[in-house]
């Protein structure tokens, strides 16, 4: 391969090329490679950011559930508050940091927030029951009034809460050494007054039972 250099051009195989054009071509290749790497990093960063945001929302939901459980029972001790203990166990399984859990318990122990219920008329005669936990009732009502107005909804007369039945759902995993786990689970559920036992559902992990 032989090159002949000129002031403003290069000759290769009897063909003249402008030096500036060659530089732009070379630089464009470099930029393209750099952009490709940059896009790869951007994609990774975007996916990681989305996962982090999803985890953050999940942890925030667990924190709210813990606060409600503490206020409902007026007890921030998981050893004596079974509902709180259950939420903490699920939060740990979802990799919620221990420090975040402890901070939630500590904060709510010193909080003066109280539970409030709001009854709202939804579309086609439906009733929406909203449960809130706040220290600033006035600010909460202002924000809720704005949402209700913008959504075209309205508040119900008091008493709509009694149209609802509060039911609990228990997810259990029997010991692997049980031979008739399904039958035993159904029998115990019936004796406890349960309405339904599901052993095969899309939202259940294998080997788990849902009791309502």
PDB file of C-alpha atoms in Angstrom:
ATOM      1  CA  UNK A   1       0.000   0.000   0.000  1.00  0.00           C
ATOM      2  CA  UNK A   2       1.568   3.289  -1.136  1.00  0.00           C
ATOM      3  CA  UNK A   3       0.411   6.827  -0.385  1.00  0.00           C
ATOM      4  CA  UNK A   4       1.460  10.048  -2.058  1.00  0.00           C
ATOM      5  CA  UNK A   5       0.892  13.108   0.113  1.00  0.00           C
ATOM      6  CA  UNK A   6      -0.051  16.537  -1.237  1.00  0.00           C
ATOM      7  CA  UNK A   7      -0.797  19.767   0.493  1.00  0.00           C
ATOM      8  CA  UNK A   8      -4.547  19.345   0.628  1.00  0.00           C
ATOM      9  CA  UNK A   9      -5.207  15.888  -0.743  1.00  0.00           C
ATOM     10  CA  UNK A  10      -4.142  12.243  -0.689  1.00  0.00           C
ATOM     11  CA  UNK A  11      -3.781   9.958  -3.674  1.00  0.00           C
ATOM     12  CA  UNK A  12      -4.532   6.271  -3.145  1.00  0.00           C
ATOM     13  CA  UNK A  13      -4.654   3.888  -6.124  1.00  0.00           C
ATOM     14  CA  UNK A  14      -4.626   6.838  -8.523  1.00  0.00           C
ATOM     15  CA  UNK A  15      -7.622   8.438  -6.803  1.00  0.00           C
ATOM     16  CA  UNK A  16      -7.433  11.825  -5.072  1.00  0.00           C
ATOM     17  CA  UNK A  17      -9.130  12.361  -1.722  1.00  0.00           C
ATOM     18  CA  UNK A  18      -9.522  15.650   0.081  1.00  0.00           C
ATOM     19  CA  UNK A  19      -7.786  15.507   3.466  1.00  0.00           C
ATOM     20  CA  UNK A  20     -10.680  17.263   5.193  1.00  0.00           C
ATOM     21  CA  UNK A  21     -13.152  14.744   3.783  1.00  0.00           C
ATOM     22  CA  UNK A  22     -11.045  11.842   4.999  1.00  0.00           C
ATOM     23  CA  UNK A  23     -10.751  13.378   8.450  1.00  0.00           C
ATOM     24  CA  UNK A  24     -14.494  13.930   8.635  1.00  0.00           C
ATOM     25  CA  UNK A  25     -15.101  10.351   7.535  1.00  0.00           C
ATOM     26  CA  UNK A  26     -12.672   8.996  10.117  1.00  0.00           C
ATOM     27  CA  UNK A  27     -14.101  11.178  12.859  1.00  0.00           C
ATOM     28  CA  UNK A  28     -17.651  10.216  11.926  1.00  0.00           C
ATOM     29  CA  UNK A  29     -16.725   6.561  12.411  1.00  0.00           C
ATOM     30  CA  UNK A  30     -15.235   7.349  15.789  1.00  0.00           C
ATOM     31  CA  UNK A  31     -18.319   9.294  16.792  1.00  0.00           C
ATOM     32  CA  UNK A  32     -20.591   6.489  15.652  1.00  0.00           C
ATOM     33  CA  UNK A  33     -18.660   3.974  17.726  1.00  0.00           C
ATOM     34  CA  UNK A  34     -18.712   6.298  20.689  1.00  0.00           C
ATOM     35  CA  UNK A  35     -22.439   6.879  20.290  1.00  0.00           C
ATOM     36  CA  UNK A  36     -23.046   3.157  20.088  1.00  0.00           C
ATOM     37  CA  UNK A  37     -21.266   2.672  23.395  1.00  0.00           C
ATOM     38  CA  UNK A  38     -23.052   5.670  24.849  1.00  0.00           C
ATOM     39  CA  UNK A  39     -26.433   4.280  23.779  1.00  0.00           C
ATOM     40  CA  UNK A  40     -25.599   0.945  25.372  1.00  0.00           C
ATOM     41  CA  UNK A  41     -24.744   2.684  28.637  1.00  0.00           C
ATOM     42  CA  UNK A  42     -27.898   4.797  28.359  1.00  0.00           C
ATOM     43  CA  UNK A  43     -30.015   1.668  27.943  1.00  0.00           C
ATOM     44  CA  UNK A  44     -28.417   0.017  30.964  1.00  0.00           C
ATOM     45  CA  UNK A  45     -28.821   3.202  32.976  1.00  0.00           C
ATOM     46  CA  UNK A  46     -32.458   3.518  31.875  1.00  0.00           C
ATOM     47  CA  UNK A  47     -33.281  -0.081  32.836  1.00  0.00           C
ATOM     48  CA  UNK A  48     -31.517   0.265  36.184  1.00  0.00           C
ATOM     49  CA  UNK A  49     -33.329   3.533  36.839  1.00  0.00           C
ATOM     50  CA  UNK A  50     -36.688   1.928  36.075  1.00  0.00           C
ATOM     51  CA  UNK A  51     -35.925  -0.999  38.393  1.00  0.00           C
ATOM     52  CA  UNK A  52     -34.801   1.355  41.159  1.00  0.00           C
ATOM     53  CA  UNK A  53     -37.972   3.399  40.785  1.00  0.00           C
ATOM     54  CA  UNK A  54     -40.105   0.261  40.949  1.00  0.00           C
ATOM     55  CA  UNK A  55     -38.315  -0.844  44.120  1.00  0.00           C
ATOM     56  CA  UNK A  56     -38.726   2.611  45.620  1.00  0.00           C
ATOM     57  CA  UNK A  57     -42.482   2.545  44.985  1.00  0.00           C
ATOM     58  CA  UNK A  58     -42.731  -0.954  46.454  1.00  0.00           C
ATOM     59  CA  UNK A  59     -40.814   0.030  49.597  1.00  0.00           C
ATOM     60  CA  UNK A  60     -42.988   3.138  49.977  1.00  0.00           C
ATOM     61  CA  UNK A  61     -46.088   0.945  49.848  1.00  0.00           C
ATOM     62  CA  UNK A  62     -44.689  -1.359  52.527  1.00  0.00           C
ATOM     63  CA  UNK A  63     -43.891   1.676  54.694  1.00  0.00           C
ATOM     64  CA  UNK A  64     -47.485   2.917  54.395  1.00  0.00           C
ATOM     65  CA  UNK A  65     -48.817  -0.524  55.287  1.00  0.00           C
ATOM     66  CA  UNK A  66     -46.563  -0.661  58.353  1.00  0.00           C
ATOM     67  CA  UNK A  67     -47.729   2.769  59.485  1.00  0.00           C
ATOM     68  CA  UNK A  68     -51.387   1.785  59.123  1.00  0.00           C
ATOM     69  CA  UNK A  69     -50.822  -1.475  60.997  1.00  0.00           C
ATOM     70  CA  UNK A  70     -49.125   0.419  63.840  1.00  0.00           C
ATOM     71  CA  UNK A  71     -51.892   3.012  64.061  1.00  0.00           C
ATOM     72  CA  UNK A  72     -54.709   0.461  63.848  1.00  0.00           C
ATOM     73  CA  UNK A  73     -53.304  -1.576  66.725  1.00  0.00           C
ATOM     74  CA  UNK A  74     -51.581   1.348  68.455  1.00  0.00           C
ATOM     75  CA  UNK A  75     -48.562  -0.942  68.733  1.00  0.00           C
ATOM     76  CA  UNK A  76     -45.200  -0.646  66.964  1.00  0.00           C
ATOM     77  CA  UNK A  77     -43.818  -3.914  68.302  1.00  0.00           C
ATOM     78  CA  UNK A  78     -43.879  -6.700  65.662  1.00  0.00           C
ATOM     79  CA  UNK A  79     -43.793  -9.322  68.423  1.00  0.00           C
ATOM     80  CA  UNK A  80     -47.206  -8.237  69.705  1.00  0.00           C
ATOM     81  CA  UNK A  81     -48.643  -6.806  66.474  1.00  0.00           C
ATOM     82  CA  UNK A  82     -49.169  -9.779  64.161  1.00  0.00           C
ATOM     83  CA  UNK A  83     -50.324  -7.669  61.213  1.00  0.00           C
ATOM     84  CA  UNK A  84     -47.194  -5.541  61.416  1.00  0.00           C
ATOM     85  CA  UNK A  85     -45.010  -8.641  61.694  1.00  0.00           C
ATOM     86  CA  UNK A  86     -46.594 -10.091  58.557  1.00  0.00           C
ATOM     87  CA  UNK A  87     -45.961  -6.911  56.548  1.00  0.00           C
ATOM     88  CA  UNK A  88     -42.335  -6.763  57.711  1.00  0.00           C
ATOM     89  CA  UNK A  89     -41.788 -10.380  56.706  1.00  0.00           C
ATOM     90  CA  UNK A  90     -43.119  -9.712  53.194  1.00  0.00           C
ATOM     91  CA  UNK A  91     -41.032  -6.528  52.954  1.00  0.00           C
ATOM     92  CA  UNK A  92     -37.862  -8.443  53.855  1.00  0.00           C
ATOM     93  CA  UNK A  93     -38.612 -11.074  51.220  1.00  0.00           C
ATOM     94  CA  UNK A  94     -38.771  -8.235  48.694  1.00  0.00           C
ATOM     95  CA  UNK A  95     -35.300  -7.013  49.783  1.00  0.00           C
ATOM     96  CA  UNK A  96     -36.471  -3.938  51.671  1.00  0.00           C
ATOM     97  CA  UNK A  97     -33.433  -2.654  53.625  1.00  0.00           C
ATOM     98  CA  UNK A  98     -33.448  -3.344  57.355  1.00  0.00           C
ATOM     99  CA  UNK A  99     -32.549   0.272  58.140  1.00  0.00           C
ATOM    100  CA  UNK A 100     -35.574   1.482  56.169  1.00  0.00           C
ATOM    101  CA  UNK A 101     -37.864  -0.846  58.113  1.00  0.00           C
ATOM    102  CA  UNK A 102     -36.427   0.224  61.471  1.00  0.00           C
ATOM    103  CA  UNK A 103     -36.669   3.888  60.507  1.00  0.00           C
ATOM    104  CA  UNK A 104     -40.336   3.437  59.576  1.00  0.00           C
ATOM    105  CA  UNK A 105     -41.083   1.809  62.928  1.00  0.00           C
ATOM    106  CA  UNK A 106     -39.218   4.515  64.835  1.00  0.00           C
ATOM    107  CA  UNK A 107     -40.854   7.370  62.927  1.00  0.00           C
ATOM    108  CA  UNK A 108     -44.371   6.007  63.316  1.00  0.00           C
ATOM    109  CA  UNK A 109     -43.847   5.331  67.029  1.00  0.00           C
ATOM    110  CA  UNK A 110     -43.394   9.075  67.577  1.00  0.00           C
ATOM    111  CA  UNK A 111     -45.997  10.134  65.026  1.00  0.00           C
ATOM    112  CA  UNK A 112     -49.327  11.762  65.873  1.00  0.00           C
ATOM    113  CA  UNK A 113     -50.889  10.726  62.574  1.00  0.00           C
ATOM    114  CA  UNK A 114     -54.371   9.266  62.706  1.00  0.00           C
ATOM    115  CA  UNK A 115     -56.527   7.186  60.358  1.00  0.00           C
ATOM    116  CA  UNK A 116     -59.385   8.850  58.477  1.00  0.00           C
ATOM    117  CA  UNK A 117     -62.026   7.422  56.151  1.00  0.00           C
ATOM    118  CA  UNK A 118     -63.492   9.222  53.139  1.00  0.00           C
ATOM    119  CA  UNK A 119     -66.602   8.004  51.303  1.00  0.00           C
ATOM    120  CA  UNK A 120     -66.815   9.012  47.642  1.00  0.00           C
ATOM    121  CA  UNK A 121     -69.391   8.370  44.916  1.00  0.00           C
ATOM    122  CA  UNK A 122     -67.758   6.734  41.928  1.00  0.00           C
ATOM    123  CA  UNK A 123     -68.962   6.117  38.352  1.00  0.00           C
ATOM    124  CA  UNK A 124     -72.297   4.328  37.799  1.00  0.00           C
ATOM    125  CA  UNK A 125     -73.302   4.399  41.445  1.00  0.00           C
ATOM    126  CA  UNK A 126     -70.125   2.794  42.742  1.00  0.00           C
ATOM    127  CA  UNK A 127     -68.698   3.707  46.134  1.00  0.00           C
ATOM    128  CA  UNK A 128     -65.021   4.447  46.695  1.00  0.00           C
ATOM    129  CA  UNK A 129     -63.774   4.059  50.247  1.00  0.00           C
ATOM    130  CA  UNK A 130     -60.514   5.923  50.875  1.00  0.00           C
ATOM    131  CA  UNK A 131     -58.383   5.276  53.940  1.00  0.00           C
ATOM    132  CA  UNK A 132     -55.766   7.878  54.857  1.00  0.00           C
ATOM    133  CA  UNK A 133     -53.141   8.325  57.542  1.00  0.00           C
ATOM    134  CA  UNK A 134     -52.086  11.904  58.230  1.00  0.00           C
ATOM    135  CA  UNK A 135     -51.188  14.449  60.871  1.00  0.00           C
ATOM    136  CA  UNK A 136     -52.528  17.343  58.797  1.00  0.00           C
ATOM    137  CA  UNK A 137     -56.212  16.628  58.193  1.00  0.00           C
ATOM    138  CA  UNK A 138     -56.880  20.073  56.741  1.00  0.00           C
ATOM    139  CA  UNK A 139     -54.213  19.744  54.044  1.00  0.00           C
ATOM    140  CA  UNK A 140     -55.343  16.211  53.261  1.00  0.00           C
ATOM    141  CA  UNK A 141     -58.939  17.335  52.722  1.00  0.00           C
ATOM    142  CA  UNK A 142     -57.817  20.178  50.465  1.00  0.00           C
ATOM    143  CA  UNK A 143     -55.815  17.815  48.266  1.00  0.00           C
ATOM    144  CA  UNK A 144     -58.557  15.197  48.248  1.00  0.00           C
ATOM    145  CA  UNK A 145     -61.215  17.786  47.385  1.00  0.00           C
ATOM    146  CA  UNK A 146     -59.137  18.829  44.376  1.00  0.00           C
ATOM    147  CA  UNK A 147     -58.816  15.229  43.173  1.00  0.00           C
ATOM    148  CA  UNK A 148     -62.527  14.553  43.675  1.00  0.00           C
ATOM    149  CA  UNK A 149     -63.503  17.705  41.772  1.00  0.00           C
ATOM    150  CA  UNK A 150     -61.107  17.096  38.865  1.00  0.00           C
ATOM    151  CA  UNK A 151     -62.284  13.483  38.559  1.00  0.00           C
ATOM    152  CA  UNK A 152     -65.946  14.473  38.422  1.00  0.00           C
ATOM    153  CA  UNK A 153     -66.766  12.584  41.607  1.00  0.00           C
ATOM    154  CA  UNK A 154     -68.631  13.615  44.753  1.00  0.00           C
ATOM    155  CA  UNK A 155     -68.680  12.796  48.439  1.00  0.00           C
ATOM    156  CA  UNK A 156     -71.251  10.358  49.833  1.00  0.00           C
ATOM    157  CA  UNK A 157     -73.481  10.849  52.806  1.00  0.00           C
ATOM    158  CA  UNK A 158     -72.003   9.273  55.911  1.00  0.00           C
ATOM    159  CA  UNK A 159     -72.775   5.614  56.352  1.00  0.00           C
ATOM    160  CA  UNK A 160     -71.491   4.244  53.041  1.00  0.00           C
ATOM    161  CA  UNK A 161     -68.668   2.524  54.886  1.00  0.00           C
ATOM    162  CA  UNK A 162     -71.155   0.025  56.295  1.00  0.00           C
ATOM    163  CA  UNK A 163     -71.807  -1.243  52.761  1.00  0.00           C
ATOM    164  CA  UNK A 164     -68.366  -2.843  52.809  1.00  0.00           C
ATOM    165  CA  UNK A 165     -67.233  -6.044  54.476  1.00  0.00           C
ATOM    166  CA  UNK A 166     -63.666  -6.115  55.753  1.00  0.00           C
ATOM    167  CA  UNK A 167     -62.073  -9.446  54.870  1.00  0.00           C
ATOM    168  CA  UNK A 168     -58.593 -10.754  55.438  1.00  0.00           C
ATOM    169  CA  UNK A 169     -56.469 -12.879  53.122  1.00  0.00           C
ATOM    170  CA  UNK A 170     -53.944 -15.357  54.459  1.00  0.00           C
ATOM    171  CA  UNK A 171     -51.162 -16.795  52.302  1.00  0.00           C
ATOM    172  CA  UNK A 172     -49.657 -19.928  53.822  1.00  0.00           C
ATOM    173  CA  UNK A 173     -47.015 -22.458  52.845  1.00  0.00           C
ATOM    174  CA  UNK A 174     -47.427 -25.830  54.596  1.00  0.00           C
ATOM    175  CA  UNK A 175     -44.466 -27.770  55.888  1.00  0.00           C
ATOM    176  CA  UNK A 176     -42.960 -29.994  53.152  1.00  0.00           C
ATOM    177  CA  UNK A 177     -43.187 -33.084  55.368  1.00  0.00           C
ATOM    178  CA  UNK A 178     -47.018 -32.994  55.383  1.00  0.00           C
ATOM    179  CA  UNK A 179     -48.538 -35.733  53.246  1.00  0.00           C
ATOM    180  CA  UNK A 180     -52.067 -34.312  52.920  1.00  0.00           C
ATOM    181  CA  UNK A 181     -51.300 -30.601  53.052  1.00  0.00           C
ATOM    182  CA  UNK A 182     -54.227 -29.489  50.875  1.00  0.00           C
ATOM    183  CA  UNK A 183     -56.824 -31.478  52.822  1.00  0.00           C
ATOM    184  CA  UNK A 184     -55.417 -30.368  56.180  1.00  0.00           C
ATOM    185  CA  UNK A 185     -55.359 -26.730  55.076  1.00  0.00           C
ATOM    186  CA  UNK A 186     -58.983 -26.833  53.920  1.00  0.00           C
ATOM    187  CA  UNK A 187     -60.083 -28.565  57.125  1.00  0.00           C
ATOM    188  CA  UNK A 188     -58.345 -26.022  59.369  1.00  0.00           C
ATOM    189  CA  UNK A 189     -59.722 -23.146  57.295  1.00  0.00           C
ATOM    190  CA  UNK A 190     -63.286 -24.438  57.606  1.00  0.00           C
ATOM    191  CA  UNK A 191     -62.910 -24.858  61.358  1.00  0.00           C
ATOM    192  CA  UNK A 192     -61.612 -21.278  61.588  1.00  0.00           C
ATOM    193  CA  UNK A 193     -64.626 -19.933  59.689  1.00  0.00           C
ATOM    194  CA  UNK A 194     -62.906 -19.183  56.379  1.00  0.00           C
ATOM    195  CA  UNK A 195     -65.044 -18.626  53.290  1.00  0.00           C
ATOM    196  CA  UNK A 196     -62.711 -19.936  50.623  1.00  0.00           C
ATOM    197  CA  UNK A 197     -59.435 -21.791  50.174  1.00  0.00           C
ATOM    198  CA  UNK A 198     -57.480 -21.550  46.918  1.00  0.00           C
ATOM    199  CA  UNK A 199     -54.712 -24.009  46.177  1.00  0.00           C
ATOM    200  CA  UNK A 200     -54.183 -23.127  42.519  1.00  0.00           C
ATOM    201  CA  UNK A 201     -54.191 -19.477  41.490  1.00  0.00           C
ATOM    202  CA  UNK A 202     -52.188 -17.292  39.110  1.00  0.00           C
ATOM    203  CA  UNK A 203     -51.006 -15.030  41.929  1.00  0.00           C
ATOM    204  CA  UNK A 204     -49.862 -17.910  44.148  1.00  0.00           C
ATOM    205  CA  UNK A 205     -46.408 -19.414  44.285  1.00  0.00           C
ATOM    206  CA  UNK A 206     -46.234 -23.213  43.937  1.00  0.00           C
ATOM    207  CA  UNK A 207     -47.092 -25.010  47.171  1.00  0.00           C
ATOM    208  CA  UNK A 208     -48.893 -22.007  48.716  1.00  0.00           C
ATOM    209  CA  UNK A 209     -52.524 -21.656  49.784  1.00  0.00           C
ATOM    210  CA  UNK A 210     -54.753 -18.594  49.894  1.00  0.00           C
ATOM    211  CA  UNK A 211     -57.399 -18.474  52.615  1.00  0.00           C
ATOM    212  CA  UNK A 212     -60.145 -15.828  52.623  1.00  0.00           C
TER     213      UNK A 212
END
